Amino acid sequence: MAGELESLEKLLEKHIPSDDLKEVWRLLYGKQIRPLNLPNSASQAASKEGFDLQGYLFEAAQEQTRRPRTVRVGLIQNKIQLPTTEPVTEQISALHRRIAEIVEVAATCGVNIVCFQEAWSMPFAFCTREKLPWTEFAESAEDGMTTKFCQELAKKHNMVIVSPILERDSVHGDTLWNTAVIISNTGAVMGKSRKNHIPRVGDFNESTYYMEGNTGHRVFQTAFGKIAVNICYGRHHPLNWFMYSMNGAEIIFNPSATIGELSESLWPIEARNAAIANHCFTCSINRVGTEHFENEFTSGDGKKAHHDFGHFYGSSYVSAPDGSRSPGLSRVRDGLLVAEMDLNLCRQTSDKWNFKMTGRYEMYAEELTKATQPDFKPNIIRE
Amino acid sequence: MAGELESLEKLLEKHIPSDDLKEVWRLLYGKQIRPLNLPNSASQAASKEGFDLQGYLFEAAQEQTRRPRTVRVGLIQNKIQLPTTEPVTEQISALHRRIAEIVEVAATCGVNIVCFQEAWSMPFAFCTREKLPWTEFAESAEDGMTTKFCQELAKKHNMVIVSPILERDSVHGDTLWNTAVIISNTGAVMGKSRKNHIPRVGDFNESTYYMEGNTGHRVFQTAFGKIAVNICYGRHHPLNWFMYSMNGAEIIFNPSATIGELSESLWPIEARNAAIANHCFTCSINRVGTEHFENEFTSGDGKKAHHDFGHFYGSSYVSAPDGSRSPGLSRVRDGLLVAEMDLNLCRQTSDKWNFKMTGRYEMYAEELTKATQPDFKPNIIRE
């Protein structure tokens, strides 16, 4: 990690005097988001266990006919725990142990809904193009060992868990999917949501392993709010966010795995734009660290074959419907971000800006339908 | 303007050492955009005439079968020139003179396509809810005085001009529209593009004056590239940008008028996201300054009636398909931003990221069609 910056926020805070910093945060992050007071025991545990812990508060105006609908959401980013050459089950168990540790702290912080990073129970081995041993990390969404592990955690902590895994769907011809399993705070599996859009970009040609998901744009009515999951590359597709929102999502999670050179300039833009455009909260979670693979592989970018993807830059953050956002977690360390949000802010912002009401969706449904036809003729005016 | 910051960029440059600044620009703006060398005479003229002049370069990789398609685009932001109590034609003429001055400098800088701010030939009087004298600023898109003025300028400088005005459509019952007139570098009127989405937000309830446009998502094939115009509030609607892109736009202009308190945290996000999501360039232009009106008006925000909207914060900027962006123009002064862009970057980025190819638009056309039905049932999973 030598040479990797800890975070943009720390760099700005180091150089800019506090008076000016206030204006910088207003312009960059909508406002200076209030920090959330977290228990000392949580900070101590985070420090001892070596992860970044940050907490922020997203408030809404008081209403007369609705109470505040306050929920605490946890975003967890983490490195893989063992070398990728270790036995599969040992790698999985080590990741389970690490997550249990961080979720314990999340529980201390009063987190109601937690989401892990994309394919969290494995290294991000899709760059290798090899099948074994990586497909052995795939598990049943309904009763695999990782789902069972999450069910125990959920019950223990009364916490909704969004668990993105590599799914093996043995009922449908052993198909693999990139899937988020949604586990209720009761411990029951509520259902699953599959990745809708698959990248074919350099190291991220994941279509070797799985295809576009078939679960559409489901929203899960949990005890703490309506949530949806837009996995990784789906964040580049505004229509994907939009359809989750049309189905009622108040919080859309975006568990991801992405590296600096490719996407770091897009990272702060896309999920935040989705929160703005759809009057909802979005939670962006990225892996962190560099993952080394024994056999080298190419990226289709004219460079030499290599043994790692590059640096997953963490920087997980939360965006609010009013355009504000939290600072990001560390670019180099594991982390837990706790955001307390009043979900009433979604409808309040919608009532202020009216993007759904002014959206003219009938027009777009018609234009989009035409645009998908093979004989579509673009509307071009010439002199 | 007392107390208003000149620009975020100047503030960061003041405090952050140049080594660290490089990393800050990489994280905030995708990279440190190269400045464009502009003629000394242009800088001198800008300084003498009191406007901010900045130039930037967006490059693309060399290809074997296509030459670079380099175009210079100019974004102009300006204050109104006379008090809003002056006679209508004098206010218009003063604005024409100011724009002629700035366009002259743009010509010196080799600009091929220039775009002005929303409703540039008038004060942004839509807050007042009054009809006279404001509707007197409305002109024919085809042969109004402002269009004629632009035709002369276009011919003189061999420049495509995007001229956003308040349009009076006398052929259709004296309807008013918020319209961009596209004038070819030959001086011919190529056509017009109307604002598709109308805000109903505080001071910006513009539906008193005009309704949603009926010109769809036209793209204009100019001598210098395929362009489209997404006027102001349309930038909040990802589908609006998207349909211009589906019709082939390589540069989408967003002439706007928006103020600090309302939208400044959204401003750097939405147009940049559109450039990323649609593999095109976007050019964001905002008014600058504070406009005072004789009769006070309310905003529907519980505050006292007032005589001005607030501060139009300028900050016009260009976003590129690769996620990078230029710095913004001044928050307080008139300005001209010149961006040289190689349009080949659009297809290169598309070939890299494939958002259109992976977009699954048939699925969305179907889902969107269903979502517009009165009996639409959101897809919600309960435990």
Coordinates of N, CA, C and O in Angstrom, one line a residue, chain A residues 5 8 11-12 14-17 20 23-24 26-28 30 184 186 188 190 196-198 200-201 212-213 217-221 226 233 236-240 242-243 246-247 262-266 268-270 272-273 276-277 322-323 331 352-355 358-365 367-369 371-372 376 378-383, chain B residues 5 8 11-12 14-17 20 23-24 26-28 30 184 186 188 190 196-198 200-201 212-213 217-221 226 233 236-240 242-243 246-247 262-266 269-270 272-273 276-277 322-323 331 352-355 358-365 367-369 371-372 376 378-383:
Chain A
L5 N -2.5 7.1 -0.8 CA -3.1 8.1 0.1 C -4.1 7.5 1.0 O -4.9 6.7 0.6
L8 N -8.7 11.5 0.7 CA -8.8 12.9 0.2 C -9.2 13.8 1.4 O -8.6 14.9 1.5
L11 N -6.3 14.6 3.6 CA -5.4 15.5 2.9 C -5.9 17.0 3.0 O -5.1 17.9 3.3
L12 N -7.2 17.2 2.7 CA -7.7 18.5 2.7 C -7.7 19.1 4.1 O -7.4 20.3 4.3
K14 N -5.7 18.5 6.4 CA -4.3 18.7 6.8 C -3.9 20.2 6.4 O -3.2 20.9 7.1
H15 N -4.3 20.6 5.2 CA -3.8 21.8 4.6 C -4.7 23.0 4.8 O -4.2 24.1 4.7
I16 N -6.0 22.8 4.9 CA -6.9 23.9 4.8 C -7.4 24.4 6.1 O -7.9 23.6 6.9
P17 N -7.3 25.7 6.4 CA -7.7 26.2 7.7 C -9.2 25.9 7.9 O -10.0 25.9 6.9
D20 N -12.0 28.1 6.1 CA -12.1 27.8 4.7 C -12.7 26.4 4.4 O -13.4 26.1 3.5
E23 N -16.4 26.0 3.9 CA -16.8 26.3 2.5 C -16.4 25.2 1.5 O -17.2 24.8 0.6
V24 N -15.3 24.6 1.8 CA -14.9 23.5 0.9 C -15.8 22.3 1.0 O -16.3 21.7 0.0
R26 N -18.9 22.5 2.0 CA -20.2 22.9 1.4 C -20.2 22.6 -0.1 O -21.1 22.1 -0.7
L27 N -19.1 23.1 -0.7 CA -19.1 23.0 -2.2 C -18.8 21.5 -2.6 O -19.4 21.1 -3.6
L28 N -18.0 20.8 -1.9 CA -17.7 19.4 -2.3 C -18.8 18.4 -1.8 O -19.1 17.5 -2.6
G30 N -21.8 19.2 -0.1 CA -23.2 19.7 0.1 C -23.3 20.5 1.4 O -24.0 21.4 1.5
S184 N -33.3 -10.9 6.9 CA -34.1 -10.1 7.8 C -33.4 -10.0 9.2 O -32.6 -10.9 9.5
T186 N -34.8 -10.9 11.7 CA -35.3 -12.1 12.4 C -34.4 -13.3 12.1 O -34.5 -14.3 12.7
A188 N -34.4 -14.7 9.0 CA -34.9 -15.3 7.8 C -34.3 -14.7 6.5 O -34.0 -13.5 6.5
M190 N -34.9 -13.2 3.3 CA -36.0 -12.5 2.6 C -36.0 -12.7 1.1 O -37.1 -12.7 0.5
N196 N -27.5 -6.8 -12.3 CA -28.2 -6.7 -13.5 C -27.3 -6.4 -14.7 O -27.7 -6.6 -15.9
H197 N -26.1 -5.8 -14.5 CA -25.2 -5.4 -15.6 C -23.8 -6.0 -15.3 O -23.3 -5.8 -14.2
I198 N -23.2 -6.6 -16.3 CA -22.0 -7.3 -16.1 C -20.9 -6.6 -16.9 O -21.0 -6.4 -18.1
R200 N -17.4 -5.8 -19.0 CA -16.5 -6.4 -19.9 C -15.3 -5.5 -20.1 O -15.0 -5.1 -21.2
V201 N -14.7 -5.0 -19.0 CA -13.7 -4.0 -19.0 C -12.4 -4.5 -18.4 O -12.4 -4.8 -17.2
E212 N -26.0 -11.6 -16.9 CA -26.8 -10.6 -16.4 C -28.0 -11.2 -15.5 O -28.6 -12.2 -16.0
G213 N -28.3 -10.6 -14.4 CA -29.2 -11.2 -13.5 C -30.7 -11.2 -14.0 O -31.0 -10.4 -14.9
H217 N -35.8 -5.6 -10.5 CA -35.5 -4.4 -9.6 C -36.3 -4.5 -8.3 O -37.1 -3.6 -7.9
R218 N -36.2 -5.6 -7.6 CA -36.9 -5.9 -6.4 C -36.5 -4.9 -5.3 O -35.3 -4.6 -5.2
V219 N -37.5 -4.6 -4.5 CA -37.2 -3.8 -3.3 C -37.7 -4.6 -2.1 O -38.7 -5.3 -2.1
F220 N -36.9 -4.6 -1.0 CA -37.2 -5.4 0.2 C -37.7 -4.5 1.3 O -37.0 -3.6 1.7
Q221 N -38.9 -4.8 1.7 CA -39.5 -4.1 2.8 C -39.0 -4.7 4.2 O -39.6 -5.6 4.7
K226 N -37.3 0.5 3.3 CA -37.3 -0.2 2.0 C -36.0 -0.1 1.3 O -35.5 1.0 1.0
Y233 N -21.1 -2.8 -11.1 CA -21.1 -2.2 -12.4 C -22.5 -1.6 -12.7 O -22.6 -0.7 -13.6
H236 N -23.1 2.3 -13.0 CA -22.9 3.1 -14.2 C -24.2 3.3 -15.0 O -24.1 4.1 -16.0
H237 N -25.2 2.6 -14.6 CA -26.5 2.7 -15.4 C -27.6 3.4 -14.7 O -28.2 2.8 -13.8
P238 N -27.8 4.7 -15.0 CA -28.8 5.5 -14.3 C -30.2 4.8 -14.3 O -30.9 4.9 -13.3
L239 N -30.5 4.1 -15.4 CA -31.8 3.4 -15.4 C -32.0 2.3 -14.3 O -33.1 2.0 -13.9
N240 N -30.8 1.7 -14.0 CA -30.8 0.7 -13.0 C -31.2 1.2 -11.6 O -32.2 0.8 -10.9
F242 N -32.7 4.0 -11.2 CA -34.1 4.6 -11.3 C -35.2 3.5 -11.1 O -36.2 3.8 -10.4
M243 N -35.0 2.3 -11.6 CA -36.1 1.3 -11.5 C -36.2 0.8 -10.0 O -37.3 0.5 -9.6
M246 N -38.2 3.5 -8.5 CA -39.6 3.5 -8.9 C -40.4 2.4 -8.1 O -41.6 2.5 -7.9
N247 N -39.6 1.3 -7.7 CA -40.2 0.3 -6.9 C -40.3 0.6 -5.5 O -40.7 -0.2 -4.6
L262 N -8.9 2.6 -12.9 CA -10.1 2.5 -13.7 C -11.2 3.5 -13.4 O -11.7 4.1 -14.3
S263 N -11.5 3.6 -12.1 CA -12.8 4.2 -11.8 C -12.8 5.2 -10.7 O -13.8 5.7 -10.3
E264 N -11.6 5.6 -10.2 CA -11.7 6.4 -8.9 C -12.3 7.8 -9.2 O -12.9 8.4 -8.3
S265 N -12.2 8.3 -10.4 CA -12.8 9.6 -10.7 C -14.3 9.5 -10.9 O -15.0 10.5 -10.8
L266 N -14.8 8.3 -11.1 CA -16.3 8.1 -11.3 C -17.0 7.8 -9.9 O -18.1 8.1 -9.8
P268 N -17.0 9.0 -6.8 CA -17.8 10.0 -6.0 C -19.0 10.5 -6.7 O -19.8 11.2 -6.1
I269 N -19.1 10.3 -8.0 CA -20.1 10.9 -8.9 C -21.4 10.1 -9.0 O -22.5 10.6 -8.8
E270 N -21.2 8.8 -9.4 CA -22.4 8.1 -9.9 C -23.4 7.8 -8.8 O -24.6 8.0 -9.0
R272 N -23.8 9.2 -6.0 CA -24.3 10.5 -5.4 C -25.3 11.1 -6.4 O -26.4 11.6 -6.0
N273 N -25.0 11.0 -7.7 CA -26.0 11.4 -8.7 C -27.3 10.6 -8.5 O -28.4 11.1 -8.7
I276 N -29.4 11.9 -5.7 CA -30.0 13.1 -6.1 C -31.2 12.9 -7.0 O -32.3 13.3 -6.8
A277 N -30.9 12.1 -8.1 CA -31.9 12.0 -9.2 C -33.1 11.2 -8.7 O -34.2 11.3 -9.3
D322 N -30.7 14.9 -0.6 CA -30.5 16.4 -0.7 C -29.2 16.8 -1.4 O -28.9 18.0 -1.4
G323 N -28.4 15.8 -1.8 CA -27.2 16.1 -2.6 C -26.0 16.1 -1.6 O -24.8 16.2 -2.1
R331 N -8.8 4.8 2.1 CA -8.5 4.2 0.8 C -7.6 3.0 1.0 O -7.3 2.3 0.0
K352 N -39.9 18.6 -2.6 CA -39.3 19.9 -2.9 C -38.9 20.0 -4.4 O -39.2 20.9 -5.1
W353 N -38.3 18.9 -4.9 CA -37.7 19.0 -6.3 C -38.6 18.4 -7.3 O -38.5 18.6 -8.5
N354 N -39.5 17.4 -6.9 CA -40.5 16.8 -7.9 C -39.9 16.1 -9.1 O -40.5 16.2 -10.2
F355 N -38.8 15.5 -9.0 CA -38.2 14.8 -10.2 C -39.1 13.8 -10.8 O -39.2 13.6 -12.0
T358 N -42.1 15.5 -12.5 CA -41.8 16.2 -13.7 C -41.0 15.3 -14.7 O -40.5 15.8 -15.7
G359 N -41.1 14.0 -14.5 CA -40.2 13.1 -15.2 C -40.7 12.8 -16.6 O -39.9 12.3 -17.4
R360 N -41.9 13.0 -17.0 CA -42.5 12.7 -18.3 C -42.1 11.3 -18.8 O -41.7 11.0 -19.9
Y361 N -42.4 10.3 -17.9 CA -42.0 8.9 -18.2 C -42.7 8.3 -19.3 O -42.1 7.4 -20.0
E362 N -43.9 8.7 -19.6 CA -44.6 8.1 -20.8 C -43.8 8.4 -22.0 O -43.6 7.6 -22.9
M363 N -43.3 9.7 -22.1 CA -42.5 10.1 -23.3 C -41.3 9.2 -23.4 O -40.9 8.7 -24.5
Y364 N -40.6 9.0 -22.3 CA -39.4 8.2 -22.3 C -39.6 6.7 -22.6 O -38.8 6.0 -23.3
A365 N -40.7 6.2 -22.1 CA -41.1 4.8 -22.3 C -41.2 4.6 -23.8 O -40.7 3.6 -24.4
E367 N -40.0 6.6 -26.3 CA -38.7 6.9 -27.0 C -37.8 5.7 -26.8 O -37.0 5.3 -27.7
L368 N -37.7 5.2 -25.6 CA -36.8 4.1 -25.3 C -37.2 2.8 -26.0 O -36.4 2.1 -26.6
T369 N -38.5 2.6 -26.1 CA -39.0 1.4 -26.9 C -38.6 1.5 -28.3 O -38.1 0.6 -28.9
A371 N -36.0 3.2 -29.5 CA -34.6 3.2 -29.5 C -34.0 1.8 -29.5 O -32.9 1.6 -30.0
T372 N -34.8 0.9 -29.0 CA -34.3 -0.5 -28.9 C -34.6 -1.3 -30.2 O -34.2 -2.4 -30.3
F376 N -34.2 1.5 -35.6 CA -34.2 2.9 -34.9 C -33.4 3.9 -35.7 O -32.3 3.6 -36.1
P378 N -31.9 7.6 -35.4 CA -31.7 8.7 -34.5 C -32.3 10.0 -35.1 O -32.3 10.2 -36.3
N379 N -32.8 10.8 -34.2 CA -33.4 12.1 -34.5 C -32.3 13.2 -34.7 O -31.9 13.9 -33.8
I380 N -31.8 13.2 -36.0 CA -30.7 14.1 -36.3 C -31.1 15.2 -37.2 O -31.7 14.9 -38.3
I381 N -30.9 16.5 -36.9 CA -31.2 17.6 -37.7 C -30.0 18.1 -38.5 O -28.9 18.3 -37.9
R382 N -30.1 18.2 -39.8 CA -29.0 18.6 -40.6 C -29.3 20.0 -41.2 O -30.5 20.3 -41.4
E383 N -28.3 20.8 -41.6 CA -28.6 22.1 -42.2 C -29.2 21.9 -43.5 O -28.8 21.1 -44.3
Chain B
L5 N -17.3 33.5 -2.4 CA -16.0 32.9 -2.8 C -15.8 33.0 -4.3 O -16.7 32.8 -5.1
L8 N -13.9 27.4 -5.9 CA -13.3 26.4 -5.1 C -11.9 26.1 -5.5 O -11.0 25.9 -4.6
L11 N -9.3 28.4 -4.0 CA -9.2 28.2 -2.6 C -8.3 27.0 -2.4 O -7.4 27.0 -1.5
L12 N -8.5 25.9 -3.1 CA -7.6 24.8 -2.9 C -6.2 25.1 -3.3 O -5.2 24.7 -2.6
K14 N -4.7 27.8 -3.2 CA -4.1 28.7 -2.2 C -3.4 27.9 -1.1 O -2.4 28.3 -0.5
H15 N -4.1 26.9 -0.6 CA -3.7 26.2 0.6 C -2.9 24.9 0.4 O -2.1 24.5 1.2
I16 N -3.1 24.3 -0.8 CA -2.5 22.9 -0.9 C -1.2 22.9 -1.7 O -1.2 23.5 -2.8
P17 N -0.1 22.4 -1.2 CA 1.1 22.4 -1.9 C 1.0 21.6 -3.2 O 0.2 20.7 -3.3
D20 N 0.8 17.7 -3.5 CA -0.5 17.1 -3.0 C -1.6 17.5 -3.9 O -2.6 16.8 -4.1
E23 N -2.6 15.1 -6.6 CA -3.5 14.0 -6.1 C -4.9 14.5 -5.9 O -5.9 13.8 -6.2
V24 N -5.0 15.7 -5.4 CA -6.4 16.3 -5.1 C -7.1 16.4 -6.5 O -8.3 16.0 -6.6
R26 N -6.6 14.7 -9.2 CA -6.9 13.3 -9.7 C -8.2 12.8 -9.0 O -9.0 12.3 -9.7
L27 N -8.3 13.0 -7.7 CA -9.4 12.4 -7.0 C -10.7 13.2 -7.3 O -11.8 12.7 -7.4
L28 N -10.5 14.6 -7.4 CA -11.7 15.4 -7.6 C -12.1 15.5 -9.0 O -13.3 15.6 -9.3
G30 N -10.6 13.8 -11.8 CA -10.2 12.7 -12.7 C -8.7 12.8 -13.1 O -8.1 11.8 -13.2
S184 N -26.2 27.7 -37.3 CA -25.0 27.1 -38.0 C -23.9 28.1 -38.2 O -24.1 29.3 -38.1
T186 N -22.7 28.8 -40.8 CA -23.0 29.6 -42.0 C -23.9 30.8 -41.7 O -24.2 31.6 -42.6
A188 N -27.1 30.2 -40.9 CA -28.5 29.7 -41.0 C -29.0 29.2 -39.7 O -28.2 28.6 -38.8
M190 N -30.5 26.4 -37.8 CA -30.6 24.9 -38.0 C -31.9 24.4 -37.4 O -32.5 23.4 -37.9
N196 N -37.3 20.4 -21.8 CA -38.2 19.3 -21.7 C -38.8 19.2 -20.3 O -39.9 18.5 -20.1
H197 N -38.2 19.7 -19.3 CA -38.7 19.6 -17.9 C -38.7 20.9 -17.2 O -37.7 21.7 -17.3
I198 N -39.8 21.2 -16.6 CA -40.0 22.6 -16.0 C -40.0 22.5 -14.5 O -40.8 21.7 -13.9
R200 N -40.7 23.4 -10.6 CA -41.7 24.0 -9.7 C -41.2 24.0 -8.3 O -41.8 23.5 -7.4
V201 N -40.0 24.7 -8.2 CA -39.2 24.7 -7.0 C -39.0 26.1 -6.5 O -38.3 26.9 -7.2
E212 N -43.8 22.2 -20.6 CA -42.8 21.3 -21.1 C -42.7 21.3 -22.6 O -43.7 21.3 -23.3
G213 N -41.5 21.3 -23.1 CA -41.2 21.4 -24.5 C -41.7 20.2 -25.3 O -42.0 19.1 -24.8
H217 N -35.9 15.0 -28.4 CA -34.4 14.9 -28.1 C -33.6 15.0 -29.4 O -32.8 14.1 -29.7
R218 N -33.8 16.1 -30.1 CA -33.1 16.3 -31.3 C -31.6 16.5 -31.1 O -31.2 17.1 -30.1
V219 N -30.9 16.0 -32.1 CA -29.5 16.3 -32.1 C -29.1 17.0 -33.4 O -29.7 16.7 -34.5
F220 N -28.2 18.0 -33.3 CA -27.9 18.8 -34.5 C -26.5 18.4 -35.0 O -25.5 18.5 -34.3
Q221 N -26.5 18.0 -36.3 CA -25.3 17.7 -36.9 C -24.6 18.9 -37.5 O -24.9 19.4 -38.6
K226 N -21.8 16.5 -33.5 CA -23.2 16.4 -33.2 C -23.5 16.9 -31.8 O -22.9 16.4 -30.8
Y233 N -33.2 22.7 -15.8 CA -33.8 21.7 -14.9 C -33.7 20.3 -15.5 O -33.8 19.3 -14.8
H236 N -31.5 17.5 -14.1 CA -31.8 16.6 -13.0 C -32.4 15.3 -13.5 O -32.6 14.4 -12.6
H237 N -32.6 15.1 -14.8 CA -33.3 14.0 -15.3 C -32.4 13.1 -16.1 O -32.2 13.4 -17.3
P238 N -31.8 12.0 -15.6 CA -30.9 11.2 -16.3 C -31.4 10.7 -17.6 O -30.7 10.6 -18.6
L239 N -32.8 10.5 -17.7 CA -33.3 10.0 -19.0 C -33.3 11.0 -20.1 O -33.2 10.7 -21.3
N240 N -33.3 12.3 -19.7 CA -33.2 13.4 -20.7 C -31.8 13.4 -21.3 O -31.7 13.3 -22.6
F242 N -29.8 10.9 -21.5 CA -29.7 9.7 -22.1 C -30.3 9.7 -23.5 O -29.7 9.2 -24.5
M243 N -31.5 10.3 -23.7 CA -32.1 10.2 -25.0 C -31.4 11.1 -26.0 O -31.4 10.8 -27.2
M246 N -28.7 8.8 -27.0 CA -29.1 7.7 -27.9 C -29.4 8.3 -29.3 O -29.3 7.5 -30.3
N247 N -29.7 9.5 -29.5 CA -29.8 10.1 -30.8 C -28.5 10.6 -31.4 O -28.4 11.2 -32.4
L262 N -29.8 26.6 -3.4 CA -30.7 25.5 -3.9 C -29.9 24.4 -4.4 O -30.1 23.2 -4.1
S263 N -28.9 24.6 -5.3 CA -28.4 23.6 -6.1 C -26.8 23.4 -6.2 O -26.3 22.6 -6.9
E264 N -26.1 24.2 -5.4 CA -24.7 24.3 -5.7 C -24.0 22.9 -5.4 O -23.0 22.6 -6.0
S265 N -24.6 22.1 -4.5 CA -24.0 20.8 -4.2 C -24.3 19.8 -5.3 O -23.7 18.8 -5.5
L266 N -25.4 20.1 -6.1 CA -25.7 19.2 -7.2 C -25.0 19.5 -8.5 O -24.7 18.6 -9.3
I269 N -22.1 17.5 -9.9 CA -22.4 16.0 -10.0 C -23.2 15.6 -11.2 O -22.9 14.7 -12.0
E270 N -24.3 16.4 -11.5 CA -25.3 15.8 -12.5 C -24.8 15.8 -13.9 O -24.9 14.8 -14.6
R272 N -21.7 16.0 -14.9 CA -20.5 15.1 -15.0 C -21.0 13.6 -15.0 O -20.4 12.8 -15.8
N273 N -22.0 13.3 -14.2 CA -22.5 12.0 -14.3 C -23.0 11.6 -15.7 O -22.9 10.5 -16.2
I276 N -20.3 10.8 -18.1 CA -19.8 9.5 -17.8 C -20.8 8.4 -18.3 O -20.5 7.5 -19.1
A277 N -22.1 8.6 -17.9 CA -23.1 7.5 -18.2 C -23.3 7.4 -19.7 O -23.7 6.4 -20.2
D322 N -14.6 10.4 -20.1 CA -13.7 9.6 -19.3 C -13.8 9.9 -17.8 O -13.1 9.4 -17.0
G323 N -14.7 10.8 -17.4 CA -15.0 11.1 -16.0 C -14.2 12.3 -15.6 O -14.4 12.8 -14.4
R331 N -17.1 32.1 -9.6 CA -18.5 32.1 -9.0 C -19.1 33.5 -9.0 O -20.2 33.7 -8.6
K352 N -14.5 1.2 -24.4 CA -13.8 0.7 -23.2 C -14.9 0.2 -22.2 O -14.8 -0.9 -21.6
W353 N -15.9 1.0 -21.9 CA -16.8 0.8 -20.8 C -18.1 0.1 -21.3 O -18.8 -0.6 -20.5
N354 N -18.5 0.3 -22.5 CA -19.7 -0.4 -23.1 C -21.0 -0.2 -22.3 O -21.8 -1.1 -22.2
F355 N -21.2 1.0 -21.9 CA -22.5 1.2 -21.1 C -23.7 1.0 -22.0 O -24.7 0.5 -21.6
T358 N -24.2 -2.8 -22.7 CA -24.6 -3.6 -21.5 C -25.8 -3.0 -20.8 O -26.2 -3.4 -19.7
G359 N -26.5 -2.1 -21.6 CA -27.6 -1.3 -21.0 C -28.9 -2.1 -20.8 O -29.8 -1.6 -20.0
R360 N -29.1 -3.2 -21.5 CA -30.4 -3.9 -21.4 C -31.6 -3.1 -21.5 O -32.6 -3.1 -20.7
Y361 N -31.6 -2.3 -22.6 CA -32.7 -1.3 -22.7 C -34.1 -1.9 -23.0 O -35.1 -1.3 -22.7
E362 N -34.1 -3.1 -23.6 CA -35.4 -3.7 -23.8 C -36.1 -3.9 -22.4 O -37.3 -3.7 -22.3
M363 N -35.3 -4.4 -21.5 CA -35.9 -4.6 -20.1 C -36.4 -3.3 -19.5 O -37.5 -3.3 -19.0
Y364 N -35.6 -2.3 -19.7 CA -36.1 -1.0 -19.1 C -37.3 -0.4 -19.8 O -38.1 0.2 -19.2
A365 N -37.3 -0.5 -21.2 CA -38.4 0.0 -21.9 C -39.7 -0.7 -21.4 O -40.7 0.0 -21.2
E367 N -40.1 -2.3 -18.4 CA -40.4 -1.9 -16.9 C -40.9 -0.5 -16.8 O -41.8 -0.2 -16.0
L368 N -40.3 0.4 -17.6 CA -40.7 1.8 -17.6 C -42.2 2.0 -18.1 O -43.0 2.7 -17.5
T369 N -42.5 1.3 -19.1 CA -43.9 1.3 -19.7 C -44.8 0.9 -18.6 O -45.9 1.5 -18.4
A371 N -44.3 1.0 -15.4 CA -44.3 1.9 -14.2 C -45.2 3.1 -14.5 O -45.5 3.8 -13.5
T372 N -45.4 3.4 -15.7 CA -46.3 4.6 -16.0 C -47.8 4.3 -16.0 O -48.6 5.2 -16.1
F376 N -49.9 0.4 -11.8 CA -48.5 -0.1 -11.5 C -48.4 -0.6 -10.1 O -48.7 0.2 -9.2
P378 N -45.6 -1.7 -7.5 CA -44.1 -1.8 -7.2 C -43.8 -3.2 -6.8 O -44.6 -3.9 -6.1
N379 N -42.6 -3.6 -7.2 CA -42.1 -5.0 -6.9 C -41.4 -5.0 -5.5 O -40.2 -4.8 -5.4
I380 N -42.3 -5.3 -4.5 CA -41.8 -5.2 -3.2 C -41.9 -6.6 -2.5 O -42.9 -7.2 -2.6
I381 N -40.8 -7.0 -1.9 CA -40.7 -8.3 -1.3 C -40.8 -8.1 0.2 O -40.1 -7.3 0.8
R382 N -41.7 -8.8 0.8 CA -41.9 -8.8 2.3 C -41.5 -10.1 2.9 O -41.5 -11.1 2.3
E383 N -41.2 -10.0 4.2 CA -40.8 -11.3 4.9 C -42.0 -12.2 5.0 O -43.1 -11.7 5.3

